[in-house]
Tab-separated table of C-alpha atoms in Angstrom:
chain	number	residue	atom	x	y	z
A	1	MET	CA	13.014	-27.878	32.550
A	2	LYS	CA	15.425	-27.761	29.586
A	3	SER	CA	18.232	-30.266	29.861
A	4	LYS	CA	19.611	-33.211	27.962
A	5	ILE	CA	17.622	-36.349	28.651
A	6	ILE	CA	18.612	-39.912	27.802
A	7	ILE	CA	15.660	-41.646	26.140
A	8	GLN	CA	15.237	-45.417	26.533
A	9	ASP	CA	12.452	-47.528	25.037
A	10	TRP	CA	12.279	-50.850	26.859
A	11	GLY	CA	9.378	-52.176	24.777
A	12	LEU	CA	7.216	-54.793	26.501
A	13	ILE	CA	8.877	-55.679	29.793
A	14	ASN	CA	7.753	-57.732	32.775
A	15	TYR	CA	6.832	-55.375	35.644
A	16	ALA	CA	9.309	-56.857	38.133
A	17	ASP	CA	12.192	-56.727	35.634
A	18	GLY	CA	11.231	-53.175	34.728
A	19	LEU	CA	11.202	-52.186	38.388
A	20	GLU	CA	14.692	-53.627	38.906
A	21	ARG	CA	16.019	-51.767	35.870
A	22	GLN	CA	14.276	-48.624	37.013
A	23	LYS	CA	15.885	-48.862	40.472
A	24	LYS	CA	19.335	-49.227	38.878
A	25	CYS	CA	18.613	-46.222	36.716
A	26	VAL	CA	17.546	-44.179	39.769
A	27	GLN	CA	20.791	-45.127	41.519
A	28	ASN	CA	22.800	-44.067	38.449
A	29	VAL	CA	21.045	-40.699	38.339
A	30	ILE	CA	21.596	-40.249	42.102
A	31	GLU	CA	25.281	-40.881	41.413
A	32	GLY	CA	25.376	-38.184	38.737
A	33	ALA	CA	24.127	-39.745	35.486
A	34	GLN	CA	21.980	-37.623	33.194
A	35	ASP	CA	18.223	-37.639	33.549
A	36	HIS	CA	16.501	-40.564	31.827
A	37	LEU	CA	13.107	-40.876	30.196
A	38	ILE	CA	12.013	-44.497	29.990
A	39	LEU	CA	9.127	-45.683	27.850
A	40	CYS	CA	7.680	-49.189	28.097
A	41	GLU	CA	4.609	-51.383	28.318
A	42	HIS	CA	3.977	-54.140	30.859
A	43	PRO	CA	2.149	-57.472	30.435
A	44	PRO	CA	-1.128	-57.426	32.425
A	45	VAL	CA	-0.277	-56.886	36.092
A	46	LEU	CA	-1.941	-55.550	39.203
A	47	THR	CA	0.508	-53.915	41.571
A	48	LEU	CA	-0.593	-53.693	45.167
A	49	GLY	CA	0.855	-50.898	47.293
A	50	ARG	CA	1.141	-51.289	51.034
A	51	MET	CA	-2.003	-49.233	51.604
A	52	THR	CA	-4.102	-51.458	49.311
A	53	ASN	CA	-7.603	-51.862	50.636
A	54	PRO	CA	-8.636	-55.527	50.278
A	55	ASP	CA	-11.919	-54.236	48.797
A	56	SER	CA	-10.000	-52.695	45.877
A	57	LEU	CA	-9.625	-56.158	44.325
A	58	LEU	CA	-13.060	-57.103	43.105
A	59	TYR	CA	-12.146	-60.789	42.575
A	60	GLN	CA	-10.081	-63.372	44.417
A	61	ARG	CA	-6.385	-63.166	43.637
A	62	LYS	CA	-6.352	-66.645	42.062
A	63	GLU	CA	-9.344	-65.819	39.906
A	64	ILE	CA	-7.521	-62.734	38.617
A	65	GLU	CA	-4.339	-64.706	37.937
A	66	ASP	CA	-6.377	-67.349	36.096
A	67	ARG	CA	-7.414	-64.564	33.718
A	68	GLY	CA	-3.754	-64.016	32.824
A	69	VAL	CA	-3.220	-60.992	35.031
A	70	MET	CA	-0.280	-61.194	37.420
A	71	VAL	CA	-0.755	-59.831	40.921
A	72	THR	CA	2.306	-58.472	42.657
A	73	ASN	CA	2.924	-56.730	45.965
A	74	VAL	CA	5.133	-53.686	45.682
A	75	ASP	CA	7.001	-51.903	48.405
A	76	ARG	CA	5.306	-48.543	48.079
A	77	GLY	CA	2.430	-46.641	49.604
A	78	GLY	CA	-0.787	-46.252	47.698
A	79	ASP	CA	-3.465	-48.646	46.521
A	80	VAL	CA	-3.806	-50.942	43.517
A	81	THR	CA	-2.823	-50.016	39.962
A	82	LEU	CA	-3.117	-51.875	36.687
A	83	HIS	CA	-0.682	-52.028	33.802
A	84	ALA	CA	-1.343	-53.847	30.540
A	85	PRO	CA	-0.213	-53.758	26.910
A	86	GLY	CA	-1.624	-50.745	25.110
A	87	GLN	CA	-0.893	-48.586	28.151
A	88	LEU	CA	2.220	-46.508	27.566
A	89	VAL	CA	4.174	-46.374	30.794
A	90	VAL	CA	6.533	-43.427	31.117
A	91	TYR	CA	9.157	-43.357	33.833
A	92	PRO	CA	10.961	-40.005	34.043
A	93	ILE	CA	14.060	-40.533	36.185
A	94	PHE	CA	14.800	-36.883	36.828
A	95	ASN	CA	17.175	-35.335	39.301
A	96	LEU	CA	15.088	-32.649	40.991
A	97	ASN	CA	18.201	-31.368	42.761
A	98	LYS	CA	18.914	-29.757	39.374
A	99	ARG	CA	15.299	-28.726	38.853
A	100	GLY	CA	14.465	-26.842	42.033
A	101	ARG	CA	13.548	-29.579	44.562
A	102	ASP	CA	9.827	-28.879	44.420
A	103	LEU	CA	7.389	-31.789	44.159
A	104	LYS	CA	4.510	-29.482	43.332
A	105	VAL	CA	6.338	-27.950	40.374
A	106	TYR	CA	7.360	-31.407	39.139
A	107	MET	CA	3.841	-32.819	39.410
A	108	GLU	CA	2.430	-29.795	37.602
A	109	MET	CA	4.983	-30.340	34.833
A	110	LEU	CA	3.879	-33.983	34.483
A	111	GLU	CA	0.216	-32.995	34.386
A	112	GLU	CA	0.973	-30.316	31.803
A	113	VAL	CA	2.802	-32.844	29.606
A	114	ALA	CA	-0.133	-35.250	29.962
A	115	VAL	CA	-2.739	-32.629	29.047
A	116	ASP	CA	-0.621	-31.303	26.133
A	117	LEU	CA	-0.079	-34.835	24.850
A	118	LEU	CA	-3.790	-35.512	24.686
A	119	LYS	CA	-4.464	-32.106	23.137
A	120	ASN	CA	-2.143	-33.101	20.302
A	121	PHE	CA	-4.430	-36.041	19.628
A	122	GLY	CA	-7.555	-33.894	19.777
A	123	ILE	CA	-8.554	-34.911	23.303
A	124	LEU	CA	-9.428	-32.232	25.845
A	125	ALA	CA	-8.270	-33.397	29.266
A	126	ILE	CA	-7.883	-31.732	32.638
A	127	SER	CA	-6.028	-32.253	35.877
A	128	ILE	CA	-8.107	-31.966	39.025
A	129	SER	CA	-6.770	-30.312	42.161
A	130	GLY	CA	-6.172	-32.878	44.882
A	131	LYS	CA	-6.557	-35.884	42.562
A	132	ARG	CA	-3.777	-37.837	40.955
A	133	GLY	CA	-4.034	-38.307	37.231
A	134	VAL	CA	-5.578	-36.636	34.219
A	135	PHE	CA	-9.250	-36.833	33.363
A	136	VAL	CA	-11.573	-36.451	30.398
A	137	GLY	CA	-14.825	-35.381	31.976
A	138	LYS	CA	-15.069	-37.661	34.995
A	139	ASP	CA	-13.140	-40.538	33.418
A	140	LYS	CA	-9.471	-41.041	34.172
A	141	ILE	CA	-7.259	-41.469	31.112
A	142	ILE	CA	-3.753	-41.035	32.502
A	143	SER	CA	-2.674	-42.297	35.893
A	144	ILE	CA	0.147	-40.520	37.656
A	145	GLY	CA	2.110	-42.084	40.461
A	146	VAL	CA	5.424	-40.616	41.429
A	147	GLY	CA	8.068	-41.704	43.876
A	148	VAL	CA	11.066	-39.642	44.913
A	149	ARG	CA	14.298	-40.863	46.453
A	150	LYS	CA	17.126	-38.439	47.282
A	151	TRP	CA	15.216	-35.980	45.092
A	152	VAL	CA	15.431	-38.314	42.090
A	153	THR	CA	12.051	-39.265	40.649
A	154	TYR	CA	10.778	-42.685	39.607
A	155	HIS	CA	7.489	-44.231	38.485
A	156	GLY	CA	5.480	-41.735	36.468
A	157	LEU	CA	2.658	-41.895	33.954
A	158	GLY	CA	0.371	-44.701	32.789
A	159	ILE	CA	-1.159	-43.437	29.557
A	160	ASN	CA	-4.132	-45.482	28.394
A	161	VAL	CA	-3.553	-45.453	24.658
A	162	ASN	CA	-5.127	-48.720	23.494
A	163	THR	CA	-5.484	-50.463	26.877
A	164	ASP	CA	-8.081	-53.239	27.216
A	165	LEU	CA	-10.333	-51.268	29.568
A	166	SER	CA	-12.235	-54.380	30.650
A	167	LEU	CA	-9.205	-55.257	32.791
A	168	PHE	CA	-10.010	-52.308	35.043
A	169	ASN	CA	-13.224	-54.118	35.994
A	170	LEU	CA	-11.035	-56.334	38.174
A	171	ILE	CA	-10.255	-53.487	40.545
A	172	LYS	CA	-11.209	-50.158	41.972
A	173	PRO	CA	-8.333	-48.186	40.377
A	174	CYS	CA	-6.288	-46.495	43.090
A	175	GLY	CA	-9.014	-47.566	45.504
A	176	LEU	CA	-11.419	-45.073	43.918
A	177	ASP	CA	-14.742	-45.583	42.246
A	178	VAL	CA	-13.499	-43.993	39.055
A	179	ARG	CA	-14.143	-45.090	35.504
A	180	MET	CA	-11.172	-45.408	33.196
A	181	THR	CA	-11.037	-44.435	29.550
A	182	SER	CA	-8.456	-44.602	26.764
A	183	MET	CA	-7.363	-42.651	23.713
A	184	GLN	CA	-8.665	-45.535	21.575
A	185	LYS	CA	-12.094	-45.351	23.170
A	186	LEU	CA	-12.330	-41.590	22.779
A	187	LYS	CA	-11.064	-41.566	19.194
A	188	GLY	CA	-13.068	-44.608	18.140
A	189	HIS	CA	-9.996	-46.355	16.699
A	190	PRO	CA	-6.606	-47.624	17.893
A	191	VAL	CA	-3.998	-44.876	18.176
A	192	PRO	CA	-0.490	-45.730	16.866
A	193	MET	CA	1.704	-46.255	19.932
A	194	GLN	CA	4.776	-44.926	18.134
A	195	ASP	CA	3.037	-41.597	17.476
A	196	VAL	CA	2.241	-41.270	21.173
A	197	LYS	CA	5.814	-42.180	22.146
A	198	SER	CA	7.266	-39.593	19.747
A	199	LYS	CA	5.018	-36.876	21.130
A	200	VAL	CA	5.803	-37.801	24.752
A	201	ILE	CA	9.539	-37.542	24.008
A	202	GLU	CA	9.064	-34.204	22.258
A	203	LEU	CA	7.053	-32.750	25.150
A	204	PHE	CA	9.539	-33.844	27.806
A	205	GLN	CA	12.390	-32.314	25.793
A	206	LYS	CA	10.660	-28.944	25.487
B	1	MET	CA	19.489	-38.692	69.511
B	2	THR	CA	18.711	-37.654	65.939
B	3	LYS	CA	15.290	-36.553	64.762
B	4	ILE	CA	13.798	-37.836	61.523
B	5	ILE	CA	12.217	-34.736	60.034
B	6	LEU	CA	9.629	-34.397	57.274
B	7	PRO	CA	11.563	-32.180	54.832
B	8	GLU	CA	10.349	-29.304	52.696
B	9	LEU	CA	8.682	-30.957	49.704
B	10	GLY	CA	7.621	-27.989	47.638
B	11	GLU	CA	5.816	-24.697	47.608
B	12	GLY	CA	2.491	-24.837	49.401
B	13	ILE	CA	3.013	-28.400	50.662
B	14	THR	CA	2.624	-28.209	54.438
B	15	LYS	CA	1.918	-31.807	55.385
B	16	ALA	CA	2.133	-35.394	54.173
B	17	THR	CA	0.717	-38.737	55.238
B	18	ILE	CA	3.096	-41.457	56.312
B	19	ALA	CA	2.164	-44.307	53.959
B	20	CYS	CA	4.484	-46.856	55.460
B	21	TRP	CA	7.439	-47.362	57.750
B	22	HIS	CA	10.139	-49.606	56.351
B	23	ALA	CA	11.574	-50.149	59.836
B	24	LYS	CA	10.132	-50.787	63.277
B	25	VAL	CA	11.191	-49.465	66.654
B	26	GLY	CA	14.394	-51.196	67.742
B	27	ASP	CA	15.647	-51.892	64.189
B	28	SER	CA	19.218	-50.927	63.446
B	29	LEU	CA	19.515	-48.378	60.661
B	30	GLN	CA	22.356	-47.235	58.512
B	31	GLU	CA	22.651	-43.616	57.496
B	32	GLY	CA	20.781	-43.135	54.235
B	33	GLN	CA	18.652	-46.267	54.682
B	34	GLU	CA	15.018	-45.857	53.677
B	35	VAL	CA	12.941	-45.549	56.849
B	36	CYS	CA	9.535	-44.386	55.742
B	37	GLU	CA	7.479	-43.122	52.845
B	38	ALA	CA	5.566	-39.855	52.999
B	39	VAL	CA	2.762	-39.237	50.501
B	40	THR	CA	1.187	-35.966	49.484
B	41	ASP	CA	-1.979	-35.967	47.412
B	42	LYS	CA	0.145	-36.466	44.311
B	43	ALA	CA	3.481	-38.100	45.080
B	44	SER	CA	5.437	-40.355	47.407
B	45	PHE	CA	8.677	-39.288	49.007
B	46	ILE	CA	11.156	-41.709	50.522
B	47	ILE	CA	12.627	-40.496	53.799
B	48	GLU	CA	16.002	-41.841	54.820
B	49	ALA	CA	17.750	-42.255	58.124
B	50	PRO	CA	19.677	-39.025	58.784
B	51	ALA	CA	22.169	-40.895	60.985
B	52	PRO	CA	23.096	-44.489	61.872
B	53	GLY	CA	21.569	-46.042	65.005
B	54	LYS	CA	18.479	-47.751	66.291
B	55	LEU	CA	15.000	-46.497	65.493
B	56	ARG	CA	13.999	-45.354	68.974
B	57	SER	CA	10.535	-43.939	68.376
B	58	ILE	CA	7.879	-43.377	65.763
B	59	SER	CA	5.859	-40.206	66.324
B	60	VAL	CA	3.739	-40.333	63.170
B	61	ALA	CA	2.268	-43.772	62.588
B	62	GLU	CA	1.258	-45.259	59.237
B	63	GLY	CA	-1.814	-43.502	57.932
B	64	GLN	CA	-1.248	-40.391	60.065
B	65	GLU	CA	-0.295	-36.951	58.821
B	66	GLY	CA	2.973	-35.239	59.640
B	67	LEU	CA	3.775	-31.568	59.248
B	68	VAL	CA	6.638	-30.329	57.091
B	69	GLY	CA	9.503	-29.610	59.438
B	70	GLY	CA	7.929	-31.839	62.093
B	71	VAL	CA	9.434	-34.896	63.765
B	72	LEU	CA	8.422	-38.297	62.390
B	73	GLY	CA	10.592	-40.382	64.695
B	74	THR	CA	13.941	-40.554	66.421
B	75	ILE	CA	17.159	-42.523	66.026
B	76	GLU	CA	19.594	-43.232	68.836
């Protein structure tokens, strides 16, 4: 997977604006630009895929919005996901035409990066066959959701660094009855976001 | 008539679920336009119209599984 990657840190960015920028980036990579690795955080938002089960939202939409969490429909498959500050969102925009056109290999690479990242912070995590994401015991710590267009990847990892986990009580994440955890919860203290970003960049450049 | 085929997605991946169709039967499509989204247990893959024309049929409906190499729909 060795190749030059353009790193961009978008900081805290509204989900919809981030999605627009991400789409432009995907188009650029399709047209021959170098692979990009985008890091960002989103203000609290629930994104609803087209396969969202109405039961996945545990409160009325208005009630959720009144709590300061935006709810937005997105044109993708899949169920509901949550982003919020403290969750490091990583969007690798990689051209798999140059990396073997194999979704399985790509997903395994993402899971390996996720597990290695956590190992560097003293957290033992695993990926589970047939399940998206990375887990510590039975709790999910990193969500993985990948889209591919013309063999260029988008979306990616949602790493719960210092996420307010109470926000997950609004939903059944990904439509599953799964409990979420964070690096902060497991370590017992907030984890510096910049340290996590630096390690993510290092692992993707390996 | 052109077939919309579920492409090879990776080693050991033999099928995918059609998460959504972005077009309905009768819609005019341009070549390269996104027509549907196939999901494996881990990722979503956008499938594009292989040729311009009208979406004539959908063989694998939303929520159903298609086989790699199999026909998902046709364009005429």
